[in-house]
């Protein structure tokens, strides 16, 4: 599913549009690197920790921290997009509107990878194939219906819908086979807050680095308010040492 959108754009509306889409997609590299690094480090940890008494609680905490860092990356890239855009050809700047959508899509992909531990630990890896097929069908269907009429924004939105749907379905099916009590309330606060802040930053205050920085600090305050007990415990442990 990760390359389907580019393939469909190339074959349905041309190489030029595909080049523009691919160029803007590159600005999501920081999110992709974060997800890749997390996946490489976390997956072995998940398996090594599976027989521990508090394994599920640990998995839930890791998911929470993953979302925190991922939403910070999302807000950081969107807030400073007018600096980062210089990494791509100025001819492609008109398509920067797809970047927030692609970033959010990749964050949901990371959440999906995090959730995937349930079918790997329970030896039900066939579900991974089912979810990938489901995501591919969404991507292909939406692009076939809407891409030629509305352009590359459709491809970005289709990717977001596909990855978001894969994460949601994986979560609900996983509850039956390997239930983990993820803190949905906190994660929802971070996701919704980050989306609102990104919308404000990109649509209303784009190019104003002072406001973008202020919004990032606002989001950091939301994180501190929700995680202050954990943060204070960490500082207490550091002081004790």
Short mmCIF file of C-alpha atoms in Angstrom, two decimals, residues 189-190 193 197 217-227:
data_model
loop_
_atom_site.label_atom_id
_atom_site.label_comp_id
_atom_site.label_asym_id
_atom_site.label_seq_id
_atom_site.Cartn_x
_atom_site.Cartn_y
_atom_site.Cartn_z
CA UNK A 189 -6.28 14.24 23.05
CA UNK A 190 -2.81 14.27 21.47
CA UNK A 193 -4.93 18.62 19.49
CA UNK A 197 -2.76 22.98 15.85
CA UNK A 217 4.92 25.13 23.17
CA UNK A 218 1.16 25.05 23.67
CA UNK A 219 1.11 21.42 22.60
CA UNK A 220 4.08 20.68 24.88
CA UNK A 221 2.00 22.16 27.70
CA UNK A 222 -0.86 19.79 26.87
CA UNK A 223 1.58 16.89 27.01
CA UNK A 224 2.98 18.04 30.36
CA UNK A 225 -0.50 18.45 31.82
CA UNK A 226 -1.40 14.88 30.89
CA UNK A 227 1.96 13.30 31.67
#
